[in-house]
Amino acid sequence: ETGVTQSPTHLIKTRGQQVTLRCSSQSGHNTVSWYQQALGQGPQFIFQYYREEENGRGNFPPRFSGLQFPNYSSELNVNALELDDSALYLCASSSGGRQNIEAFFGQGTRLTVV
Amino acid sequence: DQQVKQNSPSLSVQEGRISILNCDYTNSMFDYFLWYKKYPAEGPTFLISISSIKDKNEDGRFTVFLNKSAKHLSLHIVPSQPGDSAVYFCAASEGAQKLVFGQGTRLTINP
């Protein structure tokens, strides 16, 4: 059984650029959620994908978008990067449903916008 | 609006003693609560959870208590070990969709 893996681990981008972060979910999990963790804060929910469909979205602007693929891996895309987008981006996978609320996190991608 | 709050940014406990981490929430619709542990350069690791229909859940050295009337939960670690030093996040869920996290408490276990 493989865990949740994210790539890249670190990334530096310039304001205004676009970025794509990737996540491979844990084997057997069909639900992927993305979180943004700013320095000194708890993770904040961006959105969730269940079987390739968006299944809920947090308070993030439309320039944050995502995809889930048939193998349940996922991408997070951020357009028109702003300095405040600098954060740790976490991907979490779960089995879905009320009986499987526990989410398993990847190690995160540290994004720095300069 | 911070729906889940951890008011203690840090906590220092002697090895072997009890560590108690606290968490308050405001949304009465939350139906599931979880605790995660996070080491530097790693993602959060699931520790223990509790459904809103229970008031206690125990797993080895870790026990979570839920007081719904006070909208308060706590994590007890007994006995505390040096490897428990980490940042602990309280999280809550409504309808098994998203997790709402607190700001975290940094626990340091002193030898």
mmCIF file of C-alpha atoms in Angstrom, chain B:
data_model
loop_
_atom_site.group_PDB
_atom_site.id
_atom_site.type_symbol
_atom_site.label_atom_id
_atom_site.label_comp_id
_atom_site.label_asym_id
_atom_site.label_seq_id
_atom_site.Cartn_x
_atom_site.Cartn_y
_atom_site.Cartn_z
ATOM 1 C CA ASP B 1 -14.402 33.551 11.410
ATOM 2 C CA GLN B 2 -12.327 30.939 13.184
ATOM 3 C CA GLN B 3 -14.675 27.992 13.739
ATOM 4 C CA VAL B 4 -12.021 25.846 15.414
ATOM 5 C CA LYS B 5 -9.634 27.426 17.884
ATOM 6 C CA GLN B 6 -6.591 26.209 19.722
ATOM 7 C CA ASN B 7 -5.817 28.998 22.143
ATOM 8 C CA SER B 8 -2.459 27.702 23.342
ATOM 9 C CA PRO B 9 0.255 28.162 20.701
ATOM 10 C CA SER B 10 2.679 26.092 22.737
ATOM 11 C CA LEU B 11 2.836 23.647 25.643
ATOM 12 C CA SER B 12 5.826 22.221 27.497
ATOM 13 C CA VAL B 13 5.503 18.988 29.509
ATOM 14 C CA GLN B 14 7.952 16.809 31.368
ATOM 15 C CA GLU B 15 8.545 13.313 30.022
ATOM 16 C CA GLY B 16 6.280 10.765 31.705
ATOM 17 C CA ARG B 17 3.654 13.309 32.721
ATOM 18 C CA ILE B 18 0.275 13.947 31.118
ATOM 19 C CA SER B 19 -0.049 16.315 28.150
ATOM 20 C CA ILE B 20 -3.442 17.961 27.683
ATOM 21 C CA LEU B 21 -4.160 19.834 24.463
ATOM 22 C CA ASN B 22 -7.358 21.831 24.172
ATOM 23 C CA CYS B 23 -9.598 22.874 21.316
ATOM 24 C CA ASP B 24 -12.806 24.917 21.127
ATOM 25 C CA TYR B 25 -15.294 25.133 18.277
ATOM 26 C CA THR B 26 -18.263 27.297 17.430
ATOM 27 C CA ASN B 27 -20.198 25.334 14.787
ATOM 28 C CA SER B 28 -22.725 23.019 16.446
ATOM 29 C CA MET B 29 -23.212 21.199 13.131
ATOM 30 C CA PHE B 30 -19.776 19.585 13.329
ATOM 31 C CA ASP B 31 -20.317 15.838 13.655
ATOM 32 C CA TYR B 32 -16.777 14.471 13.704
ATOM 33 C CA PHE B 33 -13.577 15.650 15.356
ATOM 34 C CA LEU B 34 -9.999 14.602 14.722
ATOM 35 C CA TRP B 35 -6.501 15.219 16.031
ATOM 36 C CA TYR B 36 -3.458 15.318 13.775
ATOM 37 C CA LYS B 37 0.238 15.448 14.638
ATOM 38 C CA LYS B 38 2.747 17.218 12.416
ATOM 39 C CA TYR B 39 6.535 16.985 12.395
ATOM 40 C CA PRO B 40 8.619 19.559 10.471
ATOM 41 C CA ALA B 41 8.867 18.867 6.714
ATOM 42 C CA GLU B 42 6.116 16.230 6.906
ATOM 43 C CA GLY B 43 2.388 16.273 6.303
ATOM 44 C CA PRO B 44 -0.064 15.962 9.212
ATOM 45 C CA THR B 45 -0.484 12.411 10.533
ATOM 46 C CA PHE B 46 -3.876 11.228 11.762
ATOM 47 C CA LEU B 47 -3.874 10.392 15.485
ATOM 48 C CA ILE B 48 -7.360 9.819 16.819
ATOM 49 C CA SER B 49 -10.958 10.827 16.121
ATOM 50 C CA ILE B 50 -14.312 11.006 17.853
ATOM 51 C CA SER B 51 -17.871 11.136 16.613
ATOM 52 C CA SER B 52 -20.198 13.773 18.043
ATOM 53 C CA ILE B 53 -22.385 11.016 19.507
ATOM 54 C CA LYS B 54 -19.587 9.976 21.876
ATOM 55 C CA ASP B 55 -17.837 11.784 24.694
ATOM 56 C CA LYS B 56 -14.623 9.770 24.881
ATOM 57 C CA ASN B 57 -12.414 7.711 22.608
ATOM 58 C CA GLU B 58 -9.223 5.991 23.684
ATOM 59 C CA ASP B 59 -6.349 4.554 21.649
ATOM 60 C CA GLY B 60 -3.322 3.477 23.628
ATOM 61 C CA ARG B 61 -1.686 6.506 25.224
ATOM 62 C CA PHE B 62 -4.089 8.886 23.467
ATOM 63 C CA THR B 63 -7.575 9.791 24.676
ATOM 64 C CA VAL B 64 -9.879 12.384 23.190
ATOM 65 C CA PHE B 65 -12.700 13.895 25.251
ATOM 66 C CA LEU B 66 -15.643 15.764 23.754
ATOM 67 C CA ASN B 67 -17.879 18.148 25.719
ATOM 68 C CA LYS B 68 -20.644 19.135 23.306
ATOM 69 C CA SER B 69 -22.410 21.506 25.664
ATOM 70 C CA ALA B 70 -19.198 23.496 26.071
ATOM 71 C CA LYS B 71 -18.151 22.957 22.424
ATOM 72 C CA HIS B 72 -14.781 21.804 23.690
ATOM 73 C CA LEU B 73 -12.544 18.860 23.055
ATOM 74 C CA SER B 74 -9.228 17.825 24.487
ATOM 75 C CA LEU B 75 -6.470 15.354 23.718
ATOM 76 C CA HIS B 76 -4.742 13.607 26.616
ATOM 77 C CA ILE B 77 -1.389 11.895 26.117
ATOM 78 C CA VAL B 78 -0.291 9.647 28.978
ATOM 79 C CA PRO B 79 2.574 9.121 29.565
ATOM 80 C CA SER B 80 4.213 11.762 27.385
ATOM 81 C CA GLN B 81 7.303 10.672 25.479
ATOM 82 C CA PRO B 82 10.033 12.702 23.694
ATOM 83 C CA GLY B 83 8.751 11.461 20.317
ATOM 84 C CA ASP B 84 5.447 13.187 21.037
ATOM 85 C CA SER B 85 7.117 16.575 20.510
ATOM 86 C CA ALA B 86 5.341 17.989 17.446
ATOM 87 C CA VAL B 87 2.626 20.419 16.396
ATOM 88 C CA TYR B 88 -0.857 19.100 17.134
ATOM 89 C CA PHE B 89 -3.874 20.185 15.105
ATOM 90 C CA CYS B 90 -7.475 19.807 16.102
ATOM 91 C CA ALA B 91 -9.888 19.446 13.160
ATOM 92 C CA ALA B 92 -13.652 19.205 12.752
ATOM 93 C CA SER B 93 -15.902 18.039 9.972
ATOM 94 C CA GLU B 94 -19.509 18.611 8.967
ATOM 95 C CA GLY B 95 -20.974 16.010 6.676
ATOM 96 C CA ALA B 96 -17.726 14.158 5.937
ATOM 97 C CA GLN B 97 -16.589 16.726 3.400
ATOM 98 C CA LYS B 98 -13.942 19.190 4.427
ATOM 99 C CA LEU B 99 -11.851 19.399 7.575
ATOM 100 C CA VAL B 100 -11.715 22.697 9.464
ATOM 101 C CA PHE B 101 -8.443 22.996 11.378
ATOM 102 C CA GLY B 102 -7.352 24.952 14.395
ATOM 103 C CA GLN B 103 -4.111 26.944 14.390
ATOM 104 C CA GLY B 104 -2.128 24.213 16.090
ATOM 105 C CA THR B 105 -0.334 23.778 19.429
ATOM 106 C CA ARG B 106 3.388 23.064 19.559
ATOM 107 C CA LEU B 107 4.017 20.392 22.198
ATOM 108 C CA THR B 108 7.513 20.013 23.629
ATOM 109 C CA ILE B 109 8.302 17.053 25.855
ATOM 110 C CA ASN B 110 11.257 17.733 28.124
ATOM 111 C CA PRO B 111 13.457 14.877 29.408
#
